[in-house]
CSV table of C-alpha atoms in Angstrom, one decimal:
chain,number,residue,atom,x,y,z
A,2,UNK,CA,-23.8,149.1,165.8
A,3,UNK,CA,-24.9,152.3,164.7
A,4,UNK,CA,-28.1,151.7,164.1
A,5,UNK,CA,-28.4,150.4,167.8
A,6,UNK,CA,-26.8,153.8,168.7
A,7,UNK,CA,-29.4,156.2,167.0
A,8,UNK,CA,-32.1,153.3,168.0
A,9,UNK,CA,-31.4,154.3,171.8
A,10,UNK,CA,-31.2,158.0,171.4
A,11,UNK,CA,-34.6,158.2,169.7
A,12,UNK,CA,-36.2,156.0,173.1
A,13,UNK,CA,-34.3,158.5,174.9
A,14,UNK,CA,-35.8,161.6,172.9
A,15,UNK,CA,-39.5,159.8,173.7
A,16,UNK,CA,-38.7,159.5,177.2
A,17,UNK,CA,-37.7,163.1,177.5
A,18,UNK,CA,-41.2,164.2,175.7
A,19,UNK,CA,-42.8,161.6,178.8
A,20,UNK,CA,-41.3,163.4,181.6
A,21,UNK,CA,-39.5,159.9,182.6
A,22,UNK,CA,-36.4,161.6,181.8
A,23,UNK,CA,-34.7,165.2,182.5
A,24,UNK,CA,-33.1,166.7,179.7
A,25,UNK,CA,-30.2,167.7,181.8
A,26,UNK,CA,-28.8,163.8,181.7
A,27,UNK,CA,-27.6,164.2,177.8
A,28,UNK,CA,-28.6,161.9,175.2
A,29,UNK,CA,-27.6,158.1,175.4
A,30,UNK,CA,-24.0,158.6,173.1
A,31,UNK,CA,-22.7,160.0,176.7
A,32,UNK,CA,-23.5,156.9,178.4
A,33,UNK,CA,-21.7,154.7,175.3
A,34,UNK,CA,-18.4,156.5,175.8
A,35,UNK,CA,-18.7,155.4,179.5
A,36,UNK,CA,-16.6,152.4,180.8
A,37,UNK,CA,-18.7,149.8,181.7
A,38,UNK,CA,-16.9,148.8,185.4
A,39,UNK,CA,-19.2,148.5,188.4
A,40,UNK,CA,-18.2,151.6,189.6
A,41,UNK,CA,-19.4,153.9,186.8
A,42,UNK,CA,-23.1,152.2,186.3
A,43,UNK,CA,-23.7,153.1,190.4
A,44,UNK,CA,-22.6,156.3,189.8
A,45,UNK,CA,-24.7,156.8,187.0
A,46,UNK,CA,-27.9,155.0,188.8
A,47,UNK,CA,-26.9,156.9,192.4
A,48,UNK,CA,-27.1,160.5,189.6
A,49,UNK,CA,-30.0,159.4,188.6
A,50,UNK,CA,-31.9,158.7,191.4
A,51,UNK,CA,-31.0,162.1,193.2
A,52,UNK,CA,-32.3,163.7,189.7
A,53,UNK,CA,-35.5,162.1,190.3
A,54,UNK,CA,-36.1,161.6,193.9
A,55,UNK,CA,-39.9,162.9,193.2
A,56,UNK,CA,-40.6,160.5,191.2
A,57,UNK,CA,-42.9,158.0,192.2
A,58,UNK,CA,-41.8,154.2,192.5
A,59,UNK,CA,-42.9,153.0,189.6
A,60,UNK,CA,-40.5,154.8,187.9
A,61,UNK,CA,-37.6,153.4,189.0
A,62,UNK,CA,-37.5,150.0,187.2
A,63,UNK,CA,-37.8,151.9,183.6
A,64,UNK,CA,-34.1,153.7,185.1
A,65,UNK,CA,-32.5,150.7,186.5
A,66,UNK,CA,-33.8,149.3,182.5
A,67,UNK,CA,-32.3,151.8,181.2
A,68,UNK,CA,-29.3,151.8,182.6
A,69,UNK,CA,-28.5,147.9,182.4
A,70,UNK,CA,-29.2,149.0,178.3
A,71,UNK,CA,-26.8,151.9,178.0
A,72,UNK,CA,-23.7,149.1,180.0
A,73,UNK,CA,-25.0,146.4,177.1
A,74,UNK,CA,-24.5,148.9,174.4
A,75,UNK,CA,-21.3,150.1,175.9
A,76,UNK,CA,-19.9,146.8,176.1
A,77,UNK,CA,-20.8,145.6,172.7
A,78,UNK,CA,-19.6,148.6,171.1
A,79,UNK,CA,-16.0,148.0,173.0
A,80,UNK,CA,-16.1,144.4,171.8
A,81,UNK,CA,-16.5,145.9,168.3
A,82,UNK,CA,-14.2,148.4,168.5
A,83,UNK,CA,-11.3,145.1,169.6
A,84,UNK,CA,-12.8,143.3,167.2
A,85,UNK,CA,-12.1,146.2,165.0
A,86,UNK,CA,-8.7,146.6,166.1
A,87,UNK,CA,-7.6,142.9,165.9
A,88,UNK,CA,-8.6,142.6,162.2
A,89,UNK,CA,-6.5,145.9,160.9
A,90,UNK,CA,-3.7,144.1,163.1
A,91,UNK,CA,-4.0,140.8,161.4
A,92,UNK,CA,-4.1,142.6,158.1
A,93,UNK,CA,-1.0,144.4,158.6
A,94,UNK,CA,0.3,141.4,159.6
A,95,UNK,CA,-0.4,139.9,156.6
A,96,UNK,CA,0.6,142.4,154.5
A,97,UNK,CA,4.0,142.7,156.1
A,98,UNK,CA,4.3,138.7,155.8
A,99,UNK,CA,3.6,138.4,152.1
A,100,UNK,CA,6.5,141.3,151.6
A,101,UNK,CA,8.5,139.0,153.2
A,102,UNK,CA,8.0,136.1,151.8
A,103,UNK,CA,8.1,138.0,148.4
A,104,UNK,CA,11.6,139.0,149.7
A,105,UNK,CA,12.3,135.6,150.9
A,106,UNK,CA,11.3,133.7,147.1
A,107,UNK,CA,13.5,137.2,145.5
A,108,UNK,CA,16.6,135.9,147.8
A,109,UNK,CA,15.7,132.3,147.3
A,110,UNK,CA,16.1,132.9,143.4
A,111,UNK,CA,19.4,134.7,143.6
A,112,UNK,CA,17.8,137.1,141.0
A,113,UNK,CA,16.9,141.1,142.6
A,114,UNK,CA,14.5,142.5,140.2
A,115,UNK,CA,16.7,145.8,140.7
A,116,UNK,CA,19.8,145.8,138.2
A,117,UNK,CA,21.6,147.7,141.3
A,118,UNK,CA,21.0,145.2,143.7
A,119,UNK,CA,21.4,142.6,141.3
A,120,UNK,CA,25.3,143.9,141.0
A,121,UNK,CA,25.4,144.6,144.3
A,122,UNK,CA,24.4,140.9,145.8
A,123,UNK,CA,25.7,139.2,142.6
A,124,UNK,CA,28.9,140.4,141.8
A,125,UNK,CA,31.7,139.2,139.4
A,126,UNK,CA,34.0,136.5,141.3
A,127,UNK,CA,37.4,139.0,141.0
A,128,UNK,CA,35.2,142.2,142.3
A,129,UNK,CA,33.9,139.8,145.3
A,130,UNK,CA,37.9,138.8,146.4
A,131,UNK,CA,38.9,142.1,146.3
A,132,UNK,CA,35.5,143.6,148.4
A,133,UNK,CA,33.9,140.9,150.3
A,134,UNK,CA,32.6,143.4,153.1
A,135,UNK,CA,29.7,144.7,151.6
A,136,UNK,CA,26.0,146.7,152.6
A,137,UNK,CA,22.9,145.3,151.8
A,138,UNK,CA,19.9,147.2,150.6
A,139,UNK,CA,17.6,146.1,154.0
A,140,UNK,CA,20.5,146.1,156.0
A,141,UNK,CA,19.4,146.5,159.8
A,142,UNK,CA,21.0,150.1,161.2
A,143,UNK,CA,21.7,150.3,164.5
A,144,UNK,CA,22.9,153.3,166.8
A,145,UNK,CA,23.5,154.9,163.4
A,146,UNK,CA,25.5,151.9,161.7
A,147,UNK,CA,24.6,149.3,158.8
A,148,UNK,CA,25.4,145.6,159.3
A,149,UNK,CA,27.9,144.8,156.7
A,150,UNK,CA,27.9,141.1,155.4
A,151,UNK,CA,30.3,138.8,153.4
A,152,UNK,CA,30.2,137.4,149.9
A,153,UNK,CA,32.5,134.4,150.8
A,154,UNK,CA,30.2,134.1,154.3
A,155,UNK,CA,26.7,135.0,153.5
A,156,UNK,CA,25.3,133.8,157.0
A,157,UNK,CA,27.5,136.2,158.6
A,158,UNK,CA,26.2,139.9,160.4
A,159,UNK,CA,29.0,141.9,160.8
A,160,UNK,CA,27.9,145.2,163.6
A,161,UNK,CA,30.6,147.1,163.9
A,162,UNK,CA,33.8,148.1,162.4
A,163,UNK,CA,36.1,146.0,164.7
A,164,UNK,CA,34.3,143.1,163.4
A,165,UNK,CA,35.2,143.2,160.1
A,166,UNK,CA,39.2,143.2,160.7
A,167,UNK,CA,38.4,139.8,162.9
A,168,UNK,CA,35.9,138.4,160.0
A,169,UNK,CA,38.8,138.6,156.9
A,170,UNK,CA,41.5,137.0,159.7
A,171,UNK,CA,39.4,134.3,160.8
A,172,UNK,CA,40.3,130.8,160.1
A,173,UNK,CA,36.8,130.3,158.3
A,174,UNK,CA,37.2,132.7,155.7
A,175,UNK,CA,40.7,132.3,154.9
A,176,UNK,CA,39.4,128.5,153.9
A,177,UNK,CA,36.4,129.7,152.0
A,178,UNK,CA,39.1,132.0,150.1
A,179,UNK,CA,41.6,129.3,149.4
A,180,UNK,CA,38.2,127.0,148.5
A,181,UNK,CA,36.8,129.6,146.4
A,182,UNK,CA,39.9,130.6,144.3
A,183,UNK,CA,41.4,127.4,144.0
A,184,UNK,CA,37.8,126.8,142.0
A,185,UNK,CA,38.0,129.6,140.5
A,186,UNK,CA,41.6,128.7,138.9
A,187,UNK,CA,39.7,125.6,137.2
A,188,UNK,CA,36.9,128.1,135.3
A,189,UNK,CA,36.8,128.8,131.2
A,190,UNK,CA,37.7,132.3,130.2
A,191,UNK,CA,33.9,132.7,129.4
A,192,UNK,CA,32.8,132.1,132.8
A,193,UNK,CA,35.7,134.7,134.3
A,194,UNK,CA,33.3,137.7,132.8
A,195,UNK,CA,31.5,139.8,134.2
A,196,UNK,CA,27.7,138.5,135.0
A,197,UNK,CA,26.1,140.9,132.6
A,198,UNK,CA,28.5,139.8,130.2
A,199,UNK,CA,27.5,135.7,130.9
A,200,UNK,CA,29.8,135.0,133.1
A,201,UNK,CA,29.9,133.2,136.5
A,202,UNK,CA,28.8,135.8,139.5
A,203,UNK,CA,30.2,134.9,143.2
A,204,UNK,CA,27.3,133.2,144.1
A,205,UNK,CA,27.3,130.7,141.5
A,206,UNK,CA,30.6,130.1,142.5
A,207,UNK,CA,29.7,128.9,145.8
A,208,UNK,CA,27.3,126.9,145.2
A,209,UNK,CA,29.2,125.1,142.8
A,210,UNK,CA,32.1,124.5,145.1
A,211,UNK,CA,29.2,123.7,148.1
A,212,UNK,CA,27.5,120.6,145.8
A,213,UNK,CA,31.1,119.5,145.3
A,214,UNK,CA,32.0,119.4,148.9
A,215,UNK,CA,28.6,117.9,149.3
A,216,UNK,CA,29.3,114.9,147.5
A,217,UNK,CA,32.9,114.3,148.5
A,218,UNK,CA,31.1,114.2,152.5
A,219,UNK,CA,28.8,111.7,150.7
A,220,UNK,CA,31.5,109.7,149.4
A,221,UNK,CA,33.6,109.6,152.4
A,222,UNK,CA,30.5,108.7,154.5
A,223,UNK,CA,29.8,105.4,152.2
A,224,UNK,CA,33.6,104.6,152.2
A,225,UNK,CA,32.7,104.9,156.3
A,226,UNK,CA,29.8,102.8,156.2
A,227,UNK,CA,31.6,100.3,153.8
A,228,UNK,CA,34.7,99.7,155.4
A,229,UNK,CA,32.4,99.8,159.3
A,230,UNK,CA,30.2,96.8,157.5
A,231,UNK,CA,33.7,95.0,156.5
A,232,UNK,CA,34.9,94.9,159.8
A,233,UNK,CA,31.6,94.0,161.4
A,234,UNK,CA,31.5,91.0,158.5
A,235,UNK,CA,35.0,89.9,159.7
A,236,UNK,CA,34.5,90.0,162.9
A,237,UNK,CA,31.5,88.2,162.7
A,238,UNK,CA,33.5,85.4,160.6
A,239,UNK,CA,36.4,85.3,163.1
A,240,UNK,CA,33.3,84.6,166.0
A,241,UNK,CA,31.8,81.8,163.4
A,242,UNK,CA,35.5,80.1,163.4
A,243,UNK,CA,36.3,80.3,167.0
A,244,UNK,CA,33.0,78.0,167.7
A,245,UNK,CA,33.9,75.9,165.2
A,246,UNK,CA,37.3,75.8,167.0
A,247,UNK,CA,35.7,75.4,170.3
A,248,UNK,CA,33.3,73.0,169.1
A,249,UNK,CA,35.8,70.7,168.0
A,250,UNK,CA,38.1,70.7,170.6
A,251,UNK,CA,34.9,70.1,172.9
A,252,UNK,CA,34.0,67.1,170.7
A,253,UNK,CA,37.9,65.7,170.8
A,254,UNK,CA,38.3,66.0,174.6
A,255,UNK,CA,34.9,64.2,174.9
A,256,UNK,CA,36.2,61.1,172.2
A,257,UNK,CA,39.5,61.1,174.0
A,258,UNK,CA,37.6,60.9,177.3
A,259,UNK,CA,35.4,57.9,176.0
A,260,UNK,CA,38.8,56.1,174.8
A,261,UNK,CA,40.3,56.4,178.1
A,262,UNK,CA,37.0,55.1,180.0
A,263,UNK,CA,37.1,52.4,177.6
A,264,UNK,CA,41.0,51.6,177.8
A,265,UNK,CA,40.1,51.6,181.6
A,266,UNK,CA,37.2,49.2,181.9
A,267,UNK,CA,39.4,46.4,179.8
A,268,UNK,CA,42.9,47.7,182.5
A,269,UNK,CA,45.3,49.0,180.1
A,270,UNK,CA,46.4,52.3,178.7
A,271,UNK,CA,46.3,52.9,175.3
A,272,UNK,CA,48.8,55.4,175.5
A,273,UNK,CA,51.3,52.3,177.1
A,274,UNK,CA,50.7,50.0,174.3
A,275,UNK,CA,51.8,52.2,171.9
A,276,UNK,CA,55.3,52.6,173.6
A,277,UNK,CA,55.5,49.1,173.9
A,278,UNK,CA,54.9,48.4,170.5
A,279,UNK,CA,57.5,51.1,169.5
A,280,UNK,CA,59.9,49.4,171.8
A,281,UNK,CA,58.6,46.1,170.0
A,282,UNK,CA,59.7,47.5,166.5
A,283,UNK,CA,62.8,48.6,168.2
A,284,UNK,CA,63.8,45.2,169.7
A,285,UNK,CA,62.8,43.3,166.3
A,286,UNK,CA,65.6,45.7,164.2
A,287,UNK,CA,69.1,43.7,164.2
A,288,UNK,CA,71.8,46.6,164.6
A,289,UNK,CA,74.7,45.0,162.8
A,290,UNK,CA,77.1,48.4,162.0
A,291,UNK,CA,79.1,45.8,159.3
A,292,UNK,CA,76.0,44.4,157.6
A,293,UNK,CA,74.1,46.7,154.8
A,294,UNK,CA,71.0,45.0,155.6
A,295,UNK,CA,70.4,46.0,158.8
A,296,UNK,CA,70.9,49.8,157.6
A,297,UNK,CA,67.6,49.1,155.3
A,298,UNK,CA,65.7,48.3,158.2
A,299,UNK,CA,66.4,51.4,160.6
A,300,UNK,CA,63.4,54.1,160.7
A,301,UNK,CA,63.8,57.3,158.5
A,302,UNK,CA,64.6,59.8,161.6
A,303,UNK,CA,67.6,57.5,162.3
A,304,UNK,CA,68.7,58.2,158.3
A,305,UNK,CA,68.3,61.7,159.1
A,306,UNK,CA,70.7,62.3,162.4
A,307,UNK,CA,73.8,60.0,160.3
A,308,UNK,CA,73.4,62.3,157.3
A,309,UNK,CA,73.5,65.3,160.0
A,310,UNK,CA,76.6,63.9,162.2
A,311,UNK,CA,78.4,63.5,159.0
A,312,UNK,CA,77.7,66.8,157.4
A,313,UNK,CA,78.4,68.5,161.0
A,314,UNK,CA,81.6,66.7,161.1
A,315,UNK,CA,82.8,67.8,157.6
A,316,UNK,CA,81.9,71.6,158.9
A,317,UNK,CA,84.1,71.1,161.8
A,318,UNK,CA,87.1,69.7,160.0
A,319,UNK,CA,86.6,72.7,156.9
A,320,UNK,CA,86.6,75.3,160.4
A,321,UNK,CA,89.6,73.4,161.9
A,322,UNK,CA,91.7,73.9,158.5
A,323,UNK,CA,90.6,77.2,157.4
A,324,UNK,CA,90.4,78.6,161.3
A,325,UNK,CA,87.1,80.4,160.0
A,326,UNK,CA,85.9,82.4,162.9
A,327,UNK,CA,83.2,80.5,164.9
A,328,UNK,CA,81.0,83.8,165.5
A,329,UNK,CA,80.0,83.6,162.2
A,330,UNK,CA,77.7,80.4,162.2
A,331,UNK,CA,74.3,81.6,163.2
A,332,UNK,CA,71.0,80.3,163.9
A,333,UNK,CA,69.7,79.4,160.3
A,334,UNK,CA,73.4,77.7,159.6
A,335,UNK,CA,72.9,75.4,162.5
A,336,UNK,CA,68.8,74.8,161.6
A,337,UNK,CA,69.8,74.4,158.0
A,338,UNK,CA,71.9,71.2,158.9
A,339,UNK,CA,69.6,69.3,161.6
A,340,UNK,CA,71.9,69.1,164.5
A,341,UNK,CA,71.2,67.5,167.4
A,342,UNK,CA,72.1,68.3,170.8
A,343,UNK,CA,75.5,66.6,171.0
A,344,UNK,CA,76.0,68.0,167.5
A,345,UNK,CA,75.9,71.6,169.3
A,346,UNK,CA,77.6,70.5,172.3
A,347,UNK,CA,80.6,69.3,169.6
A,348,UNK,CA,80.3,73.4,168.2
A,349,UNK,CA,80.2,74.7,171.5
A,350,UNK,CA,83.7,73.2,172.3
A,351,UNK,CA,85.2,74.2,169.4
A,352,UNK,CA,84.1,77.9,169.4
A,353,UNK,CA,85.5,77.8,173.3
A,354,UNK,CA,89.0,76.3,171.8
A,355,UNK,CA,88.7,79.1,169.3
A,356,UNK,CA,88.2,81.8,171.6
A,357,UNK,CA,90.7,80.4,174.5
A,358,UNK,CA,93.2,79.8,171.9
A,359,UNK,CA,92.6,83.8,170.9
A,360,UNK,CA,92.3,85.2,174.2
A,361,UNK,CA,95.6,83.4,175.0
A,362,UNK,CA,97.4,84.8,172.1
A,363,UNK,CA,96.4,88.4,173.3
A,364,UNK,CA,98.3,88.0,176.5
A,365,UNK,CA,100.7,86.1,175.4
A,366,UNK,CA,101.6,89.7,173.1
A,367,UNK,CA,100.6,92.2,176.0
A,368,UNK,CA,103.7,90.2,177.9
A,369,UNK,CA,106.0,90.6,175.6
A,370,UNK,CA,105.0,94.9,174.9
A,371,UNK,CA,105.7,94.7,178.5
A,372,UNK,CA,109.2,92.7,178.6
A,373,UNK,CA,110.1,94.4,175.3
A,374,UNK,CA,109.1,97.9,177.3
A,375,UNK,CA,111.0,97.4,180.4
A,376,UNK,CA,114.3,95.8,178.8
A,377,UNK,CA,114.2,99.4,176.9
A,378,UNK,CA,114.2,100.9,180.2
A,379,UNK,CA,116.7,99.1,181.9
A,380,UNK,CA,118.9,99.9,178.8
A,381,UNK,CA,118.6,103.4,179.0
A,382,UNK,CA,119.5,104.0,182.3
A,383,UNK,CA,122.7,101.7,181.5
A,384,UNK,CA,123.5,104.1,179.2
């Protein structure tokens, strides 16, 4: 560029010694520091040509040549100068990035190269319960005050004083307390020292107790995801059984269907010729009450309701003798024994005898209170 510069004012100085230009105009630097808008390069060309009215025509396309050059060199040299300006930028830019990713990787290791800081950032776990407010070296100051921030809550900016009373009563901290000191509890003597002296510092302790909640969340999410894919598998089961289910009872209606079709084509039921040959079997038993034979023959269910009618009447004649209280045979007593319905019936009529025979007795004593009361009146007034 500069070259170009003192190129331009040497054609300038040999133009001067031609008589093409008037010294008056100034050598070509003037016309660099010019802006290079319309307005300027017409003034400069209407200066010009007043300058050199006298001039004969031939002169004017070396001016207008001139003039075109001194707005070229101009505009280069303010492209140079942004140029200029943009690469200082970028290299501040740069420089102010790599401190802080220098500070980033510092913060990342937990490790200040400053023994200050070092305690400042890392202190011992006790120092950290009893001061969790504290100022960091780059803390950002605003209208005259640091931001303060927390060892228990290191993504919290506290700005102002207020802030820190509702910070140390907030629900959030109070747990990361508890969390903290309840690992804390759980530590070797060693690591209750002082960080300089190998013990634990308060940032080790939270990330301790951070991996620890990380993998209880881990645990409880495949317990989740276990007991979600044990449902899904049972459900899917209970869908396999109820079309099983479904299928079947499709396939029975459709062979019970066929039967009936069948049954009708040859005109009977089949559901009639069973009855009749129940009746049949019926018919064909002899019932002889005096002979023993007869009692062989008889169907199993028969069996059943004798041994029932004879148990229920032993029952009834125990109840009869001891008067037991009918309200206490329930349910399972009467299930227990196989009674029919005319073996309930048979109950029925004796718990109503029961209970007539008590309510009778009842009134039968309210009477006499009542004879017994007003004969003790009448005698009284006798008297």
């Amino acid at each position: 560029m500069f070259k170009r510069v003192q190129k331009a004012n040497a054609d300038h100085e040999k133009r001067v010694k031609r008589g093409e230009v008037e010294e008056d105009e100034g050598p070509r630097e003037l016309a660099m520091d010019m802006d290079s808008d319309s307005d300027s390069s017409e003034g400069s060309e209407s200066g010009s040509s007043s300058s050199a009215s006298s001039s004969s025509e031939d002169e004017k396309p070396s001016k207008a040549v001139k003039n075109g050059k001194a707005a070229e060199t101009t505009s280069k040299k303010r492209k140079h100068e942004e140029e200029e300006e943009e690469d200082s930028d970028d290299d501040s830019d740069e420089d102010s990035d790599e401190e802080d990713s220098e500070e980033e990787d510092s913060s990342k290791d937990g490790k200040p190269t400053d023994p200050a800081e070092d305690a400042l950032l890392r202190p011992s776990i006790q120092k950290a319960f009893d001061e969790p407010i504290f100022i960091k070296p780059n803390a950002i100051v605003r209208q005259g005050y640091k931001h303060r921030s927390c060892h228990m809550c290191p993504q919290v900016l506290i700005k102002t004083e207020k802030m820190i009373e509702t910070h140390l009563k907030s629900g959030s901290h109070q747990r990361k307390v508890k969390r903290y000191s309840k690992e804390a509890e759980l530590l070797k003597p060693e690591q209750r020292k002082e960080p300089s002296e190998g013990g634990m510092s308060i940032v080790e302790l939270r990330e301790r107790v951070e991996k620890k909640l990380a993998r209880q969340q881990e645990g409880q999410r495949k317990v989740l995801e276990h007991a979600k894919q044990m449902k899904l598998e049972a459900r899917r089961k209970r869908a396999v059984v109820k079309a099983a289910n479904r299928q079947a009872r499709k396939e029975a209606k459709l062979a019970k269907k066929a039967v009936m079709e069948a049954a009708k084509k040859n005109g009977k039921s089949p559901n009639k010729k069973q009855k009749t040959e129940k009746e049949q079997k019926e018919k064909d038993v002899v019932a002889d009450p005096g002979d023993d034979s007869t009692k062989q023959l008889q169907p199993k269910k028969e069996k059943k309701q004798d041994i029932a009618k004879d148990i229920i009447q032993q029952k009834l004649a125990v109840l009869k003798q001891t008067e037991k209280d009918p309200r206490k045979l329930t349910k399972k007593y009467v299930k227990k024994h196989l009674l029919t319905a005319k073996e309930r019936d048979e109950l029925k009529k004796v718990k109503n005898q029961q209970k007539s025979q008590l309510k009778y007795e009842v009134r039968q004593r309210k009477r006499e209170k009542k004879a017994a009361a007003a004969a003790a009146k009448e005698g009284g007034e006798e008297e």
